[in-house]
Amino acid sequence: MKVDKINLINQESKNTKLSNIKDTAIQQLDGIVSSMPSDIRALINEAFVYKRIPKEYLLSSILFAFSSGTGLAFKINCMGYTNYANLYFTIIGSRGDTKSEAINIACKPLNKSDSENYKSYRKELKDHKKQEITSNKDEPVRKQFLLQDATIEAAKHVHFHNPYSIGVNLDEIYFLVQKMANERGNEGPAWRNFLLQGYTNLFIDIGRKTTDSYRLENSYPTLIGSTQHQFLKKNFANGNLESGFIDRMLFSNLLVDNSKISKEKLSEEILNNYHVLLKGLINYRKHIENEKRECNVILDKGVDEKLHEYSQILLNSKKKTT
């Protein structure tokens, strides 16, 4: 048999395996979406039809939004550990794949809350400056869920004033990766260390001569950003793989796309139902946060056993690959 014929057979075998993997992934995606609450399921399905947003992109963005909204208010105790819901996502695609639109739709209730809080903060700050001569009240602080552009020192300070969570929302995650790759600066490695420690909700303790000292007993950062295929390999370089940062990242690759442009719009009712759902979580979380407590979510026996079984499968798979 000629070499080129052998190469062709090998390539066809690889393509078949890749096709089978993708088909399995699509089936799993459909299973996950179908198990979501009806308001979330409807948004994912209709956004795919009317706005051409890949289901896996919007699903990841919604999980990020609810992760950010949950914060340290809720936890589960399972397998000997206390577990919180903070997650890190990277959405992978080409230009025009509606990566940013997925994040915008999912995070709109959080952004709206941040806008309202910012207006309140500006008013309180203005009133405070008028009264600071006669008042001993502390300067008001800005409450927010999401950050877009900040130094690592500013991000930690914002998290101190928002102790239950801080979400990092980046349109292009590659720029953060570039900072991490810069061995001459401290900013990138400090970001990586913050996200590594924050993933397991470790404490933050800051002491500087030029700034106020502060401490968080538990941290809770969340992260989402998009990247293009050609930049993806850079995420694995310059210590990100070795440090375990990549292991903590959930990558959302394009599985299903819709090439048909619709003349119809996404239903306002479906959008509103989603907003009400996430807003309900936010309000409940604020109530818990105001009382400075946490809510322990009790898993029923079936869920607890399924989580234990799944974790064991992951551990076994890890051992097979090492």
Short mmCIF file of N, CA and C in Angstrom, two decimals, residues 43 57-66 100-111 224 271 274-275 278:
data_model
loop_
_atom_site.label_atom_id
_atom_site.label_comp_id
_atom_site.label_asym_id
_atom_site.label_seq_id
_atom_site.Cartn_x
_atom_site.Cartn_y
_atom_site.Cartn_z
N LEU A 43 -34.34 30.97 26.75
CA LEU A 43 -33.42 32.03 26.30
C LEU A 43 -32.31 31.45 25.43
N TYR A 57 -22.01 29.05 24.03
CA TYR A 57 -21.53 30.37 24.44
C TYR A 57 -22.48 30.99 25.47
N LEU A 58 -23.76 30.94 25.18
CA LEU A 58 -24.72 31.56 26.09
C LEU A 58 -24.85 30.77 27.38
N LEU A 59 -24.78 29.45 27.29
CA LEU A 59 -24.82 28.63 28.50
C LEU A 59 -23.66 28.99 29.42
N SER A 60 -22.45 29.08 28.87
CA SER A 60 -21.28 29.44 29.68
C SER A 60 -21.44 30.82 30.30
N SER A 61 -21.97 31.77 29.51
CA SER A 61 -22.14 33.14 29.99
C SER A 61 -23.19 33.20 31.11
N ILE A 62 -24.25 32.42 30.97
CA ILE A 62 -25.29 32.38 32.01
C ILE A 62 -24.74 31.77 33.29
N LEU A 63 -23.94 30.71 33.16
CA LEU A 63 -23.33 30.11 34.35
C LEU A 63 -22.41 31.10 35.04
N PHE A 64 -21.68 31.90 34.25
CA PHE A 64 -20.83 32.94 34.83
C PHE A 64 -21.68 33.97 35.57
N ALA A 65 -22.78 34.40 34.95
CA ALA A 65 -23.65 35.41 35.57
C ALA A 65 -24.22 34.92 36.90
N PHE A 66 -24.69 33.68 36.92
CA PHE A 66 -25.25 33.14 38.16
C PHE A 66 -24.15 32.86 39.19
N SER A 100 -19.09 38.07 22.34
CA SER A 100 -19.37 39.18 23.27
C SER A 100 -20.86 39.34 23.52
N GLU A 101 -21.67 39.10 22.50
CA GLU A 101 -23.13 39.25 22.65
C GLU A 101 -23.68 38.25 23.65
N ALA A 102 -23.13 37.05 23.66
CA ALA A 102 -23.56 36.05 24.64
C ALA A 102 -23.32 36.55 26.06
N ILE A 103 -22.13 37.11 26.29
CA ILE A 103 -21.79 37.63 27.62
C ILE A 103 -22.67 38.82 27.97
N ASN A 104 -22.91 39.70 27.00
CA ASN A 104 -23.73 40.90 27.25
C ASN A 104 -25.15 40.53 27.66
N ILE A 105 -25.75 39.58 26.95
CA ILE A 105 -27.13 39.18 27.27
C ILE A 105 -27.20 38.55 28.66
N ALA A 106 -26.28 37.64 28.94
CA ALA A 106 -26.32 36.92 30.22
C ALA A 106 -26.07 37.84 31.40
N CYS A 107 -25.20 38.84 31.21
CA CYS A 107 -24.78 39.69 32.33
C CYS A 107 -25.58 40.99 32.43
N LYS A 108 -26.56 41.18 31.58
CA LYS A 108 -27.30 42.45 31.58
C LYS A 108 -27.91 42.78 32.95
N PRO A 109 -28.54 41.83 33.65
CA PRO A 109 -29.08 42.17 34.98
C PRO A 109 -28.00 42.60 35.97
N LEU A 110 -26.80 42.00 35.87
CA LEU A 110 -25.70 42.40 36.75
C LEU A 110 -25.23 43.81 36.40
N ASN A 111 -25.11 44.08 35.10
CA ASN A 111 -24.70 45.42 34.65
C ASN A 111 -25.72 46.48 35.04
N ILE A 224 -14.66 35.74 33.15
CA ILE A 224 -15.08 35.32 31.81
C ILE A 224 -14.43 36.24 30.79
N LEU A 271 -36.57 37.44 27.54
CA LEU A 271 -35.50 38.21 28.17
C LEU A 271 -35.89 38.66 29.57
N TYR A 274 -35.85 35.87 32.14
CA TYR A 274 -34.48 35.57 32.58
C TYR A 274 -33.99 36.62 33.57
N HIS A 275 -34.26 37.90 33.27
CA HIS A 275 -33.84 38.97 34.16
C HIS A 275 -34.47 38.83 35.54
N LEU A 278 -32.60 35.98 37.48
CA LEU A 278 -31.30 36.37 38.02
C LEU A 278 -31.44 37.46 39.06
#
